[in-house]
mmCIF file of C-alpha atoms in Angstrom:
data_model
loop_
_atom_site.group_PDB
_atom_site.id
_atom_site.type_symbol
_atom_site.label_atom_id
_atom_site.label_comp_id
_atom_site.label_asym_id
_atom_site.label_seq_id
_atom_site.Cartn_x
_atom_site.Cartn_y
_atom_site.Cartn_z
ATOM 1 C CA UNK O 213 163.346 167.878 117.028
ATOM 2 C CA UNK O 214 160.103 169.542 117.674
ATOM 3 C CA UNK O 215 158.448 167.819 114.538
ATOM 4 C CA UNK O 216 159.309 164.553 116.464
ATOM 5 C CA UNK O 217 157.766 165.866 119.615
ATOM 6 C CA UNK O 218 154.509 166.922 117.688
ATOM 7 C CA UNK O 219 154.379 163.599 116.065
ATOM 8 C CA UNK O 220 154.636 161.924 119.204
ATOM 9 C CA UNK O 221 152.139 164.014 120.965
ATOM 10 C CA UNK O 222 149.623 163.555 117.776
ATOM 11 C CA UNK O 223 150.432 159.714 117.874
ATOM 12 C CA UNK O 224 149.478 159.718 121.459
ATOM 13 C CA UNK O 225 146.063 161.717 120.837
ATOM 14 C CA UNK O 226 145.466 159.122 117.916
ATOM 15 C CA UNK O 227 146.002 156.257 120.337
ATOM 16 C CA UNK O 228 143.814 157.580 123.127
ATOM 17 C CA UNK O 229 140.915 158.264 120.747
ATOM 18 C CA UNK O 230 141.437 154.717 119.230
ATOM 19 C CA UNK O 231 141.461 153.240 122.794
ATOM 20 C CA UNK O 232 138.455 155.023 123.769
ATOM 21 C CA UNK O 233 136.642 153.902 120.500
ATOM 22 C CA UNK O 234 137.785 150.138 121.112
ATOM 23 C CA UNK O 235 136.602 150.358 124.508
ATOM 24 C CA UNK O 236 133.427 151.587 123.436
ATOM 25 C CA UNK O 237 132.936 148.932 120.909
ATOM 26 C CA UNK O 238 133.818 146.369 123.449
ATOM 27 C CA UNK O 239 131.382 147.481 125.946
ATOM 28 C CA UNK O 240 128.595 147.554 123.187
ATOM 29 C CA UNK O 241 129.521 143.835 122.399
ATOM 30 C CA UNK O 242 129.745 142.974 125.970
ATOM 31 C CA UNK O 243 126.529 144.492 127.297
ATOM 32 C CA UNK O 244 124.122 141.912 125.912
ATOM 33 C CA UNK O 245 126.102 139.188 127.403
ATOM 34 C CA UNK O 246 126.289 140.816 130.581
ATOM 35 C CA UNK O 247 122.406 141.223 130.512
ATOM 36 C CA UNK O 248 121.750 137.511 129.618
ATOM 37 C CA UNK O 249 124.024 136.625 132.366
ATOM 38 C CA UNK O 250 122.088 138.654 134.875
ATOM 39 C CA UNK O 251 118.862 137.229 133.431
ATOM 40 C CA UNK O 252 120.084 133.965 134.005
ATOM 41 C CA UNK O 253 121.183 134.776 137.668
ATOM 42 C CA UNK O 254 117.811 136.045 138.388
ATOM 43 C CA UNK O 255 116.071 132.861 137.128
ATOM 44 C CA UNK O 256 118.346 130.800 139.151
ATOM 45 C CA UNK O 257 117.637 132.890 142.247
ATOM 46 C CA UNK O 258 113.766 132.509 141.758
ATOM 47 C CA UNK O 259 114.071 128.812 141.516
ATOM 48 C CA UNK O 260 116.219 128.689 144.515
ATOM 49 C CA UNK O 261 113.444 130.605 146.584
ATOM 50 C CA UNK O 262 111.036 128.290 145.115
ATOM 51 C CA UNK O 263 113.045 125.341 146.380
ATOM 52 C CA UNK O 264 113.531 127.021 149.798
ATOM 53 C CA UNK O 265 109.691 127.363 150.076
ATOM 54 C CA UNK O 266 108.988 123.581 149.104
ATOM 55 C CA UNK O 267 111.755 122.669 151.488
ATOM 56 C CA UNK O 268 109.752 124.707 154.429
ATOM 57 C CA UNK O 269 106.655 123.132 153.345
ATOM 58 C CA UNK O 270 108.051 119.560 153.272
ATOM 59 C CA UNK O 271 109.547 120.079 156.692
ATOM 60 C CA UNK O 272 106.292 121.167 158.028
ATOM 61 C CA UNK O 273 104.550 118.074 156.610
ATOM 62 C CA UNK O 274 107.335 115.815 157.890
ATOM 63 C CA UNK O 275 106.830 117.138 161.328
ATOM 64 C CA UNK O 276 103.069 116.777 161.172
ATOM 65 C CA UNK O 277 103.541 113.303 160.155
ATOM 66 C CA UNK O 278 105.880 112.431 162.791
ATOM 67 C CA UNK O 279 103.614 113.984 165.383
ATOM 68 C CA UNK O 280 100.768 111.920 163.808
ATOM 69 C CA UNK O 281 102.789 108.768 163.909
ATOM 70 C CA UNK O 282 103.877 109.234 167.503
ATOM 71 C CA UNK O 283 100.145 109.797 168.556
ATOM 72 C CA UNK O 284 99.029 106.555 166.727
ATOM 73 C CA UNK O 285 101.842 104.644 168.185
ATOM 74 C CA UNK O 286 100.986 105.748 171.639
ATOM 75 C CA UNK O 287 97.325 104.784 170.875
ATOM 76 C CA UNK O 288 98.343 101.509 169.685
ATOM 77 C CA UNK O 289 100.486 100.978 172.748
ATOM 78 C CA UNK O 290 97.669 101.542 175.066
ATOM 79 C CA UNK O 291 95.328 99.212 173.250
ATOM 80 C CA UNK O 292 98.134 96.605 173.541
ATOM 81 C CA UNK O 293 98.498 97.405 177.179
ATOM 82 C CA UNK O 294 94.657 96.996 177.622
ATOM 83 C CA UNK O 295 94.612 93.659 175.786
ATOM 84 C CA UNK O 296 97.493 92.393 177.976
ATOM 85 C CA UNK O 297 95.460 93.256 181.187
ATOM 86 C CA UNK O 298 92.540 91.401 179.753
ATOM 87 C CA UNK O 299 93.474 87.745 180.740
ATOM 88 C CA UNK O 300 93.975 89.004 184.414
ATOM 89 C CA UNK O 301 90.918 90.808 184.467
ATOM 90 C CA UNK O 302 88.953 87.736 182.998
ATOM 91 C CA UNK O 303 90.949 85.564 185.732
ATOM 92 C CA UNK O 304 89.645 87.802 188.430
ATOM 93 C CA UNK O 305 86.089 87.903 187.176
ATOM 94 C CA UNK O 306 86.205 84.095 186.748
ATOM 95 C CA UNK O 307 87.675 83.730 190.394
ATOM 96 C CA UNK O 308 84.992 86.147 191.784
ATOM 97 C CA UNK O 309 82.296 84.158 190.054
ATOM 98 C CA UNK O 310 83.257 81.060 191.637
ATOM 99 C CA UNK O 311 83.490 82.367 195.112
#
């Protein structure tokens, strides 16, 4: 009976040692893959940061273009408004010249 107990304990110890050996071997096999995944994640983060920077620059450029378009639109509208008043001014000048 005691032999079975010792055999069971020995089997348990051998099993624990084998489990440790297998776990260490698995970790050694997994470590390069984990490092590769971390490197890939870092590259993706760098690209995302680049995209965020480019997006900010594009938004600034878009805002500047919108402001420039608005300024030019107002300028053209002033010129058109002045051109629309020209016939009235010429008519007044003509009438004043006749008098």
